[in-house]
Structures are given as C-alpha cells and as structure tokens.
XYZ file of C-alpha atoms in Angstrom:
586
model
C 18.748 -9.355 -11.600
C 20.700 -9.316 -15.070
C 23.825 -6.172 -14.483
C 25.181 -4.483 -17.683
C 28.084 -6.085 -19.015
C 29.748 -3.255 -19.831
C 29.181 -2.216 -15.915
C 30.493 -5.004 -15.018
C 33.434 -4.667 -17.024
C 34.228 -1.322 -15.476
C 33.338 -2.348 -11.957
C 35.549 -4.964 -12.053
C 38.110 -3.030 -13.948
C 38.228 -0.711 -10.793
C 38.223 -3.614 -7.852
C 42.016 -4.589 -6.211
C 41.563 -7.861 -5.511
C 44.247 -7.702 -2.550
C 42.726 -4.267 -1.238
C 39.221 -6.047 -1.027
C 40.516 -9.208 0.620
C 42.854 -7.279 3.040
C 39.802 -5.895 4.395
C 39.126 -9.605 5.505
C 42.734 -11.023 6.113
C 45.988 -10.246 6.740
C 48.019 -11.150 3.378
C 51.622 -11.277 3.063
C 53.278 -11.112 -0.068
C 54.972 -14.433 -1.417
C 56.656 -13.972 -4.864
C 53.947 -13.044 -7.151
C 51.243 -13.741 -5.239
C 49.662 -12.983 -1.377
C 48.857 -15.879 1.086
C 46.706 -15.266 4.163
C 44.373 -17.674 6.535
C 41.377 -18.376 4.799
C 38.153 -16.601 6.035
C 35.991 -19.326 4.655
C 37.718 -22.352 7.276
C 39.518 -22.960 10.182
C 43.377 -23.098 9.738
C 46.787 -22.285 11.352
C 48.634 -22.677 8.462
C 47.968 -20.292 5.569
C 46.652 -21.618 2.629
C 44.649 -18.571 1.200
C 46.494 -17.136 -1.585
C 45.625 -13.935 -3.865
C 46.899 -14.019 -7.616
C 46.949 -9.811 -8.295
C 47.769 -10.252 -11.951
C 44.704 -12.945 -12.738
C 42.372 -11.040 -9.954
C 41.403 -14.223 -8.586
C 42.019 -15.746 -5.060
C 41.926 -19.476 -4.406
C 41.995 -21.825 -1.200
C 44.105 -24.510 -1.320
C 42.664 -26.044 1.734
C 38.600 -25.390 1.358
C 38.689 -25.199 -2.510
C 37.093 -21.800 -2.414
C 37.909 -19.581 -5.311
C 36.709 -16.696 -7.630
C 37.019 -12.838 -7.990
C 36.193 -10.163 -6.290
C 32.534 -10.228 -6.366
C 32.571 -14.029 -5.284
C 35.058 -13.159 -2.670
C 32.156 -10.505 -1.082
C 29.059 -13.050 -1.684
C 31.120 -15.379 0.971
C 32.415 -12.568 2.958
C 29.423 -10.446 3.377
C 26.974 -13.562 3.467
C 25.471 -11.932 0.074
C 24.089 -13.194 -3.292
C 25.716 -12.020 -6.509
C 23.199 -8.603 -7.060
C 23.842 -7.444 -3.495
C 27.724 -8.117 -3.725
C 27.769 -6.244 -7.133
C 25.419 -3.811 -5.489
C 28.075 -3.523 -2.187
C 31.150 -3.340 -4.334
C 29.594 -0.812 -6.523
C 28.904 1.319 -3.502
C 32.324 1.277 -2.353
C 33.701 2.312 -5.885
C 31.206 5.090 -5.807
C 29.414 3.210 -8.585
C 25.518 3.523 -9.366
C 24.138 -0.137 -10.864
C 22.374 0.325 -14.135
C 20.152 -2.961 -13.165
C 19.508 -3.875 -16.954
C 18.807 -7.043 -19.087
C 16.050 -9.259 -20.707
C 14.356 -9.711 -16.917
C 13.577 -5.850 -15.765
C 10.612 -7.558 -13.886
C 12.740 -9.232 -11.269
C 14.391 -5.883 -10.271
C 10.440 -4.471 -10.228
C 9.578 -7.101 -7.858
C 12.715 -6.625 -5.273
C 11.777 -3.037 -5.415
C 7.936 -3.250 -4.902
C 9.120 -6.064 -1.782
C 11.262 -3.793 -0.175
C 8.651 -0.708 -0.642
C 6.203 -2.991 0.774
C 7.763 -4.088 3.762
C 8.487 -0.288 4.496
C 5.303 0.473 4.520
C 4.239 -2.508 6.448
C 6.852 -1.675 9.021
C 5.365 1.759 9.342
C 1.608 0.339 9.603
C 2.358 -2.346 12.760
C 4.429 0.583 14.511
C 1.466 3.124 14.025
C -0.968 -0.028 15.448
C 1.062 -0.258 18.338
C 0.252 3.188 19.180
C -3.144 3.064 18.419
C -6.209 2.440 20.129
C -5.879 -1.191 18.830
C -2.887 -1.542 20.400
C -2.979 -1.197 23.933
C -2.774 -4.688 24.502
C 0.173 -5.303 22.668
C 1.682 -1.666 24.038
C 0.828 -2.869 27.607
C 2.888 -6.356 26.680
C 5.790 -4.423 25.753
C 5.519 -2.949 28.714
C 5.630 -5.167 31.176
C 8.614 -6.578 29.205
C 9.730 -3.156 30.549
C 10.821 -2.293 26.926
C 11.116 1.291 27.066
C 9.898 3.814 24.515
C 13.167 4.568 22.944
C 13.977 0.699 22.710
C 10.340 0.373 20.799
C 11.324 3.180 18.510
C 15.014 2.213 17.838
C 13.374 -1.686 16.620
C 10.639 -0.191 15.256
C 8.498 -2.791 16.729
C 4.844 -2.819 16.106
C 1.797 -4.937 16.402
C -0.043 -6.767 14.046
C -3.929 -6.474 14.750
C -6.505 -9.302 14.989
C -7.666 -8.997 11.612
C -7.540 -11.334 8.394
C -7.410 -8.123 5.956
C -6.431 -5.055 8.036
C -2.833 -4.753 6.109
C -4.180 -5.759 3.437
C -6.655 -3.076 2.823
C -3.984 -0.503 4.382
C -1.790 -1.431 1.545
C -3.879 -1.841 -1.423
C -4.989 1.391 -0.343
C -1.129 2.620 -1.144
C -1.125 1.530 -4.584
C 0.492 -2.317 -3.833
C -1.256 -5.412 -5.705
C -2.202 -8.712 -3.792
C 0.708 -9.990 -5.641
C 3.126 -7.688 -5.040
C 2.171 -8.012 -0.614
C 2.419 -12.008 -1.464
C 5.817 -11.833 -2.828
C 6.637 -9.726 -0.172
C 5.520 -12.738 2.181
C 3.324 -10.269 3.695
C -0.317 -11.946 2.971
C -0.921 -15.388 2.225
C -3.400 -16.776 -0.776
C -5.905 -19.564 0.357
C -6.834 -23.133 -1.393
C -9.894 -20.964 -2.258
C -8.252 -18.148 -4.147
C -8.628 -15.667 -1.484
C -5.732 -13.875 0.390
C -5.547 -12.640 4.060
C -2.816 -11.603 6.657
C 0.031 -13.514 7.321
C 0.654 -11.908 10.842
C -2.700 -11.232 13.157
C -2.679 -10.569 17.044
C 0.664 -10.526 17.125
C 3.461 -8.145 18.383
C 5.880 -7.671 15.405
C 9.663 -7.483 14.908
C 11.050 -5.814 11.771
C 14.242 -7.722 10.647
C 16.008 -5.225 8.803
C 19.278 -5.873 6.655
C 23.345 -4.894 6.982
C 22.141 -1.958 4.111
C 19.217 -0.445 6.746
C 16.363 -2.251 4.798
C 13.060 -3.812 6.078
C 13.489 -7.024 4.542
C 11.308 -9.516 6.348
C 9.313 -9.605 10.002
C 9.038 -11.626 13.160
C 5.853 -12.140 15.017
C 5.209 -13.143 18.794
C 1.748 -14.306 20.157
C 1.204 -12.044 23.702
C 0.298 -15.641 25.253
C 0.744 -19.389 25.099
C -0.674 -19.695 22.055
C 1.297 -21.888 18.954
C 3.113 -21.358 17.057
C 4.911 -18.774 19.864
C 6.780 -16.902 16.482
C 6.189 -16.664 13.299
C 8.721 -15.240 10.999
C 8.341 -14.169 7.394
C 8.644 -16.835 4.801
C 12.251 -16.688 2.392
C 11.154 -14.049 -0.419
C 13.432 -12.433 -2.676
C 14.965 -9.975 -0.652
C 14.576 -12.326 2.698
C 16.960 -15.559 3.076
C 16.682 -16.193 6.533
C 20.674 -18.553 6.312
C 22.030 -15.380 5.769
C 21.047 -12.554 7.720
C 21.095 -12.312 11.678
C 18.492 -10.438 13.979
C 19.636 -6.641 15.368
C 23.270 -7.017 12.881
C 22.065 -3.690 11.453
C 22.626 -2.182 14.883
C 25.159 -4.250 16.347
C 27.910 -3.875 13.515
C 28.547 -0.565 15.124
C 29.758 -1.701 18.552
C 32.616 -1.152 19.852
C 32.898 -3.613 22.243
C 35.272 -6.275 21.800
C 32.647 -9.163 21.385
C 29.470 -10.218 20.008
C 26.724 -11.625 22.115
C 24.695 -14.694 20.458
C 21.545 -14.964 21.694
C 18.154 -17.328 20.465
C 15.524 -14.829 20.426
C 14.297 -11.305 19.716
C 13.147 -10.344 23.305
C 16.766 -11.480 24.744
C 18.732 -9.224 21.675
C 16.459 -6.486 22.543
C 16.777 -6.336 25.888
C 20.427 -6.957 25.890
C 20.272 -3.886 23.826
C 18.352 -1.643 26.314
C 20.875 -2.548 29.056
C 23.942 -1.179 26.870
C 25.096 -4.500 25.168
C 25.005 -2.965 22.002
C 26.680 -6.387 20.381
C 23.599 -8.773 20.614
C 22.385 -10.708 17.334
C 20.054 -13.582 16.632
C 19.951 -15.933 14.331
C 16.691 -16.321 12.287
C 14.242 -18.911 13.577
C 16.692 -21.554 12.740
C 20.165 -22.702 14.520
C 22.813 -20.469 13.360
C 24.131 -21.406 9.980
C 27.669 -21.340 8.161
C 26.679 -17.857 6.502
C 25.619 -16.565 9.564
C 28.894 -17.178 11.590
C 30.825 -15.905 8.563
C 28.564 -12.691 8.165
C 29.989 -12.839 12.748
C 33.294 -13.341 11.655
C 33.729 -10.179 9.766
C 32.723 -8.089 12.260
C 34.384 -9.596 15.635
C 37.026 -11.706 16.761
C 34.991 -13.321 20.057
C 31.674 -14.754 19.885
C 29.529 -15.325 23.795
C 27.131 -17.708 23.341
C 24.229 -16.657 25.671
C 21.491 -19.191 24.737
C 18.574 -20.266 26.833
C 19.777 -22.495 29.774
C 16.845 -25.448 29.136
C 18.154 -28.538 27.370
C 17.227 -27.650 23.908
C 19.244 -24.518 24.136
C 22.508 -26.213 25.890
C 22.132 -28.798 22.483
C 21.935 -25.301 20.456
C 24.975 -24.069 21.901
C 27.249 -26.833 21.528
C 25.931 -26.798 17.623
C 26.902 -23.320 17.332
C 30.511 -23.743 18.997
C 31.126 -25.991 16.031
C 30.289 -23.648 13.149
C 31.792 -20.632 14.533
C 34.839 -22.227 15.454
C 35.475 -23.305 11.635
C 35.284 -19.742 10.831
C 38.388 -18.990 13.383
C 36.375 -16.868 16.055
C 36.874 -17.771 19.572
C 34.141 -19.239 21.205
C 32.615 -18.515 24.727
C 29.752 -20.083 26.492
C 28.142 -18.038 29.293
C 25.969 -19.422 31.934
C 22.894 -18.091 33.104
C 21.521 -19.146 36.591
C 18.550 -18.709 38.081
C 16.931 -17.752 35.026
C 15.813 -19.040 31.727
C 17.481 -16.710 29.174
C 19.364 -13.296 29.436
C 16.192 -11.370 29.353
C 14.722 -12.811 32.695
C 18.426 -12.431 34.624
C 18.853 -8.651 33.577
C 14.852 -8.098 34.978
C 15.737 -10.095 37.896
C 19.470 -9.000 38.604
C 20.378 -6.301 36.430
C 22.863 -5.285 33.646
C 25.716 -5.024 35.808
C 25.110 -8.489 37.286
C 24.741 -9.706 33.491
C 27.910 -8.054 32.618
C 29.744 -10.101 35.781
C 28.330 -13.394 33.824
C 29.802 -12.137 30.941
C 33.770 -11.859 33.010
C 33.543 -15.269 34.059
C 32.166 -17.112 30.384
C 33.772 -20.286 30.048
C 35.545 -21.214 26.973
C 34.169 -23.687 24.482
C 36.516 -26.407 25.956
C 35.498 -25.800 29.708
C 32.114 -25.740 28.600
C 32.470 -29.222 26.750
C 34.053 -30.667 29.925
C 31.389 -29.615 32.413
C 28.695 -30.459 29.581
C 29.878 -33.964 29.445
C 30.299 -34.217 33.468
C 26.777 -33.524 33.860
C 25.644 -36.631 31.948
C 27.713 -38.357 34.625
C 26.725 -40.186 37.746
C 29.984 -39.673 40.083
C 28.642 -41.836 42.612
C 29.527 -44.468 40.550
C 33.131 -45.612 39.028
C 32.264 -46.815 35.611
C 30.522 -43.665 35.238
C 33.436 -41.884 36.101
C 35.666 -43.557 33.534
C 32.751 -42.913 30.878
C 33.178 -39.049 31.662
C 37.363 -39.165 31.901
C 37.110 -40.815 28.675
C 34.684 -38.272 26.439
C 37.226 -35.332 28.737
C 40.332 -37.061 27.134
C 38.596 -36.728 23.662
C 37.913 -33.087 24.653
C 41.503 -32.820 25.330
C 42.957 -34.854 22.815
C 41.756 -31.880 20.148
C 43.793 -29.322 21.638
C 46.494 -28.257 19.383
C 48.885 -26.403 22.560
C 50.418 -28.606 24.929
C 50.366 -26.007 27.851
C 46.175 -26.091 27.224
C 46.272 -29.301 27.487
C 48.327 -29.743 30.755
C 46.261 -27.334 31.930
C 42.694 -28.951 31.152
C 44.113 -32.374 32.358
C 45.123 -31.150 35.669
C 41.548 -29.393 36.341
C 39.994 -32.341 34.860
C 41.597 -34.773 36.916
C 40.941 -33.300 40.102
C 37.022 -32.679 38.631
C 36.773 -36.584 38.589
C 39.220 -37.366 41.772
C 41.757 -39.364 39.950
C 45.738 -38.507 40.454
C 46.675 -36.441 37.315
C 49.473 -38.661 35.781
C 46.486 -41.215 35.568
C 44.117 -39.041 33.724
C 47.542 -38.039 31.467
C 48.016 -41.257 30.266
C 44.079 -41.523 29.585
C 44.819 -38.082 27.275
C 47.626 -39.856 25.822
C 45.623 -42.450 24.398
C 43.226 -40.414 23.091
C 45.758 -38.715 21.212
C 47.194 -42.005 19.664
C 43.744 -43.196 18.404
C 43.404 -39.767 16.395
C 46.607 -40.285 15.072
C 45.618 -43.624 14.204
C 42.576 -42.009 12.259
C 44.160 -39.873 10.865
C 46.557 -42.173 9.407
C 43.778 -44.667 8.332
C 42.229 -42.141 6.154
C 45.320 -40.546 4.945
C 45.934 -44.244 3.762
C 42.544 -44.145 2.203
C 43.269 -41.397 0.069
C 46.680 -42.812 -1.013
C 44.664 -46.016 -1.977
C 42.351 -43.531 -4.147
C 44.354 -41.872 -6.718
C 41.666 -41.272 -8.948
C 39.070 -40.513 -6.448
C 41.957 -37.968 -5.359
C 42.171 -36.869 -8.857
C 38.065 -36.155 -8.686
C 37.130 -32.163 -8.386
C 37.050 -31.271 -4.332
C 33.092 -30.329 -4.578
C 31.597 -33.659 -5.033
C 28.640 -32.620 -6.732
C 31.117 -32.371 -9.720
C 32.368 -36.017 -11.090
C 35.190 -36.417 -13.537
C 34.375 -39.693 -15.431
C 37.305 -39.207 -17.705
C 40.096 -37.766 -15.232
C 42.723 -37.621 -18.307
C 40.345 -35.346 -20.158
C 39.214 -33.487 -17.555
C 42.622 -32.454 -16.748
C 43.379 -31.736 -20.208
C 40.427 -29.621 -20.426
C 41.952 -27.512 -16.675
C 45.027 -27.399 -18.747
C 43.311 -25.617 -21.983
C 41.736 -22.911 -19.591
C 44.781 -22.531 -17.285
C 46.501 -21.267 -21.027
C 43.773 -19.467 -22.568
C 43.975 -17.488 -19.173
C 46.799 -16.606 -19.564
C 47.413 -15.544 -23.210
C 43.927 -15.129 -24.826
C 45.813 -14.979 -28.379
C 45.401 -18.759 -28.420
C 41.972 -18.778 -28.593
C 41.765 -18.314 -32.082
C 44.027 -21.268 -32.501
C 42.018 -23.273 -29.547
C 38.672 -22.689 -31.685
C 39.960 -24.209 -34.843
C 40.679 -27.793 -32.773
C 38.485 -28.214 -29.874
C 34.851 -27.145 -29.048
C 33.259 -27.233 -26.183
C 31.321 -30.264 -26.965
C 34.754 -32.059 -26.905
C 35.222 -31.549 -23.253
C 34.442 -34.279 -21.288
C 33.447 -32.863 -18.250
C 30.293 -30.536 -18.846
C 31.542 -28.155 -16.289
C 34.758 -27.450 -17.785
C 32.684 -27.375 -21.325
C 30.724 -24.552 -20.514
C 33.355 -22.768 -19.109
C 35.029 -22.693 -21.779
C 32.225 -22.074 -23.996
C 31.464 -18.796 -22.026
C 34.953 -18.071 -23.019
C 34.154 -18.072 -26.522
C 31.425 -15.986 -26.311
C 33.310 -13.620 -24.621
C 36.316 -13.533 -26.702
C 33.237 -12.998 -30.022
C 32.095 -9.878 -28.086
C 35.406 -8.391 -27.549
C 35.023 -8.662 -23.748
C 38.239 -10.061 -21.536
C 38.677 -13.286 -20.462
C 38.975 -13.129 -17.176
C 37.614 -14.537 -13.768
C 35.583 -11.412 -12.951
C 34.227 -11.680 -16.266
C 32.712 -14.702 -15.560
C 31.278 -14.198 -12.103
C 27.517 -14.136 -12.292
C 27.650 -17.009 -15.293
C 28.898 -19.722 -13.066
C 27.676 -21.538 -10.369
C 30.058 -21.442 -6.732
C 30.695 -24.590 -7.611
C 31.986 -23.907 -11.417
C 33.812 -21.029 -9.957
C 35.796 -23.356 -7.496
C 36.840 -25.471 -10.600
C 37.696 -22.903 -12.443
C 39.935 -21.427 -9.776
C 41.458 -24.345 -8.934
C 42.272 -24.854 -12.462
C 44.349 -21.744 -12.884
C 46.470 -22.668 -9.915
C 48.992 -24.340 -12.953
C 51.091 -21.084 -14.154
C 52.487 -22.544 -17.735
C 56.191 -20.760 -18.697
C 55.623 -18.703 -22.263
C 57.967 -20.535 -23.898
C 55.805 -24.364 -23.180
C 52.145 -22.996 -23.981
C 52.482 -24.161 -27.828
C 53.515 -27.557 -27.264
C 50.965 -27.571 -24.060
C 48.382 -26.610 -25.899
C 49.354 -29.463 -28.669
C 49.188 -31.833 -25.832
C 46.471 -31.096 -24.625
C 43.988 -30.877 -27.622
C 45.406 -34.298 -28.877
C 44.713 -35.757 -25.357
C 41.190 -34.497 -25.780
C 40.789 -35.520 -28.981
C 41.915 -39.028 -28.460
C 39.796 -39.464 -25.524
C 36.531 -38.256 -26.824
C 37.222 -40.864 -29.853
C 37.759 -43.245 -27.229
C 34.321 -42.566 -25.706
C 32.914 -42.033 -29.094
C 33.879 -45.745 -29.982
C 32.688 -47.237 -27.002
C 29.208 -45.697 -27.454
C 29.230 -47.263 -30.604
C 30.146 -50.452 -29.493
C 27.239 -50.096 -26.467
C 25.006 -49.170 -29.252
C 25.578 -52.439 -31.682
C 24.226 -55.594 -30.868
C 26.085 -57.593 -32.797
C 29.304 -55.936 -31.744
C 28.107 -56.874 -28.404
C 27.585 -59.980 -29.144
C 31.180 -60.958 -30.741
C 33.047 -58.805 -27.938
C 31.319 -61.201 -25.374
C 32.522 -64.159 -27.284
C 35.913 -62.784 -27.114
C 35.342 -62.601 -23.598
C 34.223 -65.775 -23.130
C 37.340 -67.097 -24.941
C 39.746 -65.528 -22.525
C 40.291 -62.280 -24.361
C 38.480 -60.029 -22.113
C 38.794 -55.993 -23.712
C-alpha cells in the first residue's frame, strides 16, 4: 500500500510519541527524555527511553527503535499500512491510500470482501439442508446456538466448486477468491475449493474483519485442520484465534489454549479470555500482541506429550515479553474442552485457582523424567531443579523452591542448597566467559546489534552515524553535507541510503525526521538509524564534527578506493608480493 506523503506528514505531525508509548509503558521523565521497561524484552532495569523533541524511542538493551508508527507495528503485532491505518483512526484521520500501486489496495479490499462473503456462505450451509451433519457435530460438541452465532461458524460442503460458483455468482474473479486463499488453482489450470466437508472457523482480526478461516474434518480423517494459507490480509505469526472477542475481558488473565474447539468452549462456559494461536506454536508477535492486553498468561494446552513440549516453548516467549506465566493442569481429560463436558465450568475454574507457576511447572516437568527408585536418577533431577533455581532473580523464591524441592527428592535441604549454590557459580562463570568474549571483540562489539547488518569499515561507518546524528539535528547542514559527501561515499550501504532518503527529502521540502522515514526503511535500517541518533552533539561542536567526519569518510573511501586498485592490477600484485616475500609485508 503506498500512503500520501503529505498524509503522512500530517499524521505524524499530530502523533505524541510519549502519549502513544504511555499507552504501553509506564515512562518517567529523565532530563530531556522518558525511560520505561521495554515492551519488546524482558528487563528489570529500564532501558527504554523516549526522545519527545526527535519523536523517536530507542532500546538500549534490544536495539529496537523508530517512531511512532514503528512503535505500533511492534506493539499491535501490525505491518506498516495497518499501523498507519490504527494510528490514523485514533487521530480521527481517514487514509487517502494513494501512490503508483492502487492495485495492491484493490486486492486487500476485494480479499477482505471475499472472505465476508465466504463467511456468510459456510454459516448459511450450516443451516441448510446440507448441513445437518456438520449442525449435528456441533451439537454433540454441545456448542450452543448463540456460541455458533457469536463465531460465526459454518460448514464447508462436500463439493470441489460449491463456493466457487456462490461467489463468482457475486461478482468476485477466480483470482480475486485465490488471493483470498479461498480456492486453489490445479497443475492443470483449473481451480476448486480449498475447504470441502469440513466444519469452518472464521478467524477474524483485532479491527472485526474476516481475514482468513480454519477448517475441521467431522472424523479421523487427515489432515484434522486446515487453515487458510498467509494472503495479504492473513499472516498467521501475528494474529491469535477469538483476540477479537477476548480483548474485551475483564478478567484479570488470558487463557492460552491449542485449538479452536477448546477457545470456543472456554468461551461458552464464561471464560471470555481464551485465544489460540494459529496452527503454529505461539510466536514472538503473538505473545507481544498478549502482552498488551494482560498482565498473566494460563497456559491450558493439551495434557499429551506434544502439548506439555508446547507449553514449556510458550513459557519461554511470553516470559521475554514480561507477562507472568502459569501452567494449568488438566486431569482426567485431554484438553479443556473434554474436562468442562465432563466436570463443568466451575470445576475448570478450581483448575484455574490452583495453576502452577512456570517454575513449579519446570520442577515437576523435570521430576517426571525421573526414576526415584533409583539414586543417580535422583541426583540427575536435583541437578536440572538447581538449574531451575539457579535462574531465579529473588532470594526468598529461591529459598522457597529449594526447600519444596528438597523434600520432593528426600534429601536434607542444606544439601540441596549447596547443590543451588553451585549452579549459581557456573552461571556466573558463563556469564563472565562471555562477557570476556566481548571484551576480546572490540570490533565485533563495534558491529551494528542486528547481525544481518556488517560494518566492514567500522571507522566509516561510525563516521557515517555521526553525519546523520547532525543532520538530525540541524537540517541547515545539509546543504553544506551535499557539497562534500554523497551517499555513494558511505561505506556501509545501510547508512548510504539513509542518508540518501534524506536528500530526497530535504529536495522536496519535506522534514527530516524519523517519522518521515518510516515506511522507507526496513526494521532493521530503522534500528540503525535509531541507534545512531542516541549521540546528542552540543551546537557549538557540529561544524568541526561535521569537518571530522566528512574527512574521515573521505580518507577511508580513498583507502578502499586504492586497495581495489591494487586487487585489480596484476602487476601491482605481483611487486607487493615480492615486497612481501622480502620481509616488508603491507
């Protein structure tokens, strides 16, 4: 989707930087600036700071940085359209959607129109005559009618063109259904039905938007689901089952659960706070999108083996997003949907009281890969417990968890304490080992934190930081920038396009400025360039800087201009390796 530049200008002309990220965290003003716990990573010490007067915020732990509309496309879990698209909303703001590609705005509309309608044919199937079977599956799921209305779910009949026809009939081309990820086109040319005899499951979006389905077989059949291929209104890393519905609970936790039938059901019995993740384990953007909306996360995955392995997976990626994790376990059944049949919601709800915490969890996990019978197996498990412990950053928790532990494996508690004690040393000792590592590094410390981005000349890469940390903040010197250094001289082609987008924004009369340039860099450019304007230069050094640092550039790229030249001559070659040879290595 290309935006107006002149909308942008004005959208981002109205957006507070602190007001949008106080929604998220709690700032507190330092000096100039406002420093808060990143949202973005796990920390106790704040290192999330907000720069008002350059609208920018930037990590100093994670290496996250940007403007306001990056700060949303991390928050909200959102590409750059549907962040300008939420900000613009909350400004009161329509998007002119404009630019040289009007056809990719066409085809997110048709998708979206599509999927509507789609969502509106499988519901009216279900309550056909062609869906009694699927109606009487629902059913004796003991879904009730106002549970199938409020998901809208529907059934998919046993045809290879039945939605097809239904929707050509409505005016939507084979292409337009395909890039919707509704029909599928054959080695032969032909197209048919993506979904057939199956019950369906509209996944709908944080705006109220169809945006992609789920499909269930009604016996043993493989694959059991089948969920709607990524499309461009559909990425599945980023969106979470029922979220449309459970963002407006008021209950002080979310339930995480692994399928639709188990969100849905958790749903009918008044746990209004149950989500899914997409056919996939839950992702990074998924426990951010969790993090905005709760505090407390219950992990209430199946009780087989594969989802045990799921759960400690997901204790990991929500915890690096700050939530507090809970495990709850479910006996005598196989997921929450067959313990509220069997026992009821208020049995459920009793599960929910006595969740373990992630650490509990861990130590009963690892006791059950232990033989207690036998006494090397017992060390095995006080040893991983000990690791457990070891992580804990409050020595009362940890007291606590050795004590409990101890008596779990029968060994006196002053024993198991020194085990803990151990532990503790050999993280210290890692930790020491690879802050040694890095002191060892210095230029590998010097490199960019994303290491998709390589510095192979660190002096003129930081020369290059230091030209855009000044033409940030005074964009008089461009004019005076332009008339010694180009963007070609750059060394790193990162910085050089950054600051060639500069240019062409200074020749149109637009601002230089962060927000300006959100949209035309990458996340990963945007970190850079962040990180780059962390260096606040006094007025009265920015000439001589600026000298500096276009002579440094200069000089270097001569530097690398003469060695290609010397790469590129044989006979240079040759007498440089005779020099070599003679002791007077270059």
């Amino acid at each position: 989707m290309a935006i107006d530049e002149r909308f942008l200008d004005e959208l981002n002309a109205r957006c507070d930087i602190v007001d949008i990220v106080s929604r998220y965290v709690s700032l507190k003003k330092k000096g100039s600036n406002y420093f808060g716990l990143c949202p973005f990573h796990n920390e106790k010490t704040p290192s999330f700071s907000v720069a008002p007067d350059k609208q920018i915020f930037y990590c100093f732990g994670c290496g996250k940085g940007g403007g306001p509309i990056r700060f949303i496309m991390d928050a909200e879990g959102l590409d750059f359209p549907d962040a300008v698209r939420f900000l613009a909303k909350e400004y009161n703001m329509e998007v002119p959607e404009t630019g040289s590609s009007p056809q990719t705005r066409h085809v997110r509309e048709r998708a979206l129109e599509a999927l509507t309608e789609a969502a509106r044919f499988f519901y009216a199937q279900l309550h056909g005559p062609q869906g009694a079977q699927a109606l009487a599956y629902f059913q004796r799921r003991r879904l009730s009618k106002k549970t199938l209305n409020n998901f809208g779910l529907g059934y998919a009949p046993d045809s290879f063109h039945a939605l097809l026809d239904a929707m050509t009939q409505k005016g939507f081309t084979k292409e337009e259904l395909e890039a919707a990820g509704l029909i599928v086109r054959s080695d032969r040319g032909t197209y048919y039905d993506k979904f057939r005899n199956r019950v369906m499951f509209p996944i709908i979006d944080m705006r109220g938007d169809v945006i992609a389905f789920g499909g269930r077989v009604m016996d043993d059949s493989k694959p059991k689901y089948l969920n709607s291929p990524e499309t461009i209104v559909f990425n599945k890393r980023r969106n979470l089952f029922a979220m449309n519905r459970a963002k407006k609970t008021k209950s002080e936790y979310f339930l995480l659960a692994e399928g639709y039938m188990d969100v849905i059901a958790l749903h009918q019995a008044g746990f209004d706070s149950a989500v899914a993740s997409l056919g996939t384990s839950l992702t990074e953007e998924q426990a951010r999108l969790l993090s905005r909306h709760t505090k407390t996360v219950i992990v209430c995955y199946d009780a087989d083996t594969a989802g045990q392995s799921a759960a400690q997976r997901a204790i990991d990626i929500l915890k690096k997003t700050g939530i507090r994790v809970k495990i709850l376990k479910i006996p005598g059944a196989k997921d929450p949907d067959e313990f509220i049949k069997t026992k009821g919601a208020d049995a459920f709800r009793k599960l929910i009281e006595r969740s373990d915490n992630d650490v509990r969890y861990r130590i009963e996990a690892a006791k059950d890969k232990y033989d207690f019978t036998e006494d090397d197996q017992r060390i095995l498990f006080l040893r991983e417990a000990a690791g457990i412990i070891a992580l804990l950053d409050s020595e009362v928790e940890q007291d606590v968890y050795t004590t409990s532990t101890a008596k779990l494996a029968g060994v006196t508690p002053e024993a198991f304490r020194q085990e803990v004690k151990q532990a503790k040393i050999r993280l210290r000792s890692q930790a020491k080992r690879k802050m040694h590592r890095e002191v060892r590094a210095p230029a590998q410390a010097a490199q960019p934190r994303d290491r998709s981005i390589h510095f192979d000349n660190v002096r003129s890469a930081r020369a290059e930081e230091g030209i855009l940390s000044l033409l940030f903040a005074d964009t008089s010197l461009m004019e005076q920038m332009r008339r010694v250094v180009s963007p070609d001289d750059f060394s790193s082609p990162e910085l050089g396009k950054i600051y060639g987008l500069c240019s062409a924004l200074y020749n149109s009369g637009r601002t230089i400025s962060i927000p300006a340039l959100e949209g035309r860099l990458e996340p990963r450019e945007m970190d850079l360039l962040a990180s780059a304007l962390r260096v606040n230069i006094p007025i009265d050094r920015r000439q001589q800087a600026l000298e500096d640092y276009t002579q440094i550039i200069q000089e270097q790229k001569l530097m690398r201009t003469a060695q290609t030249d010397a790469e590129q001559d044989p006979l240079l070659q040759k007498a440089q390796m005779q020099r070599k040879n003679k002791g007077f290595a270059e």
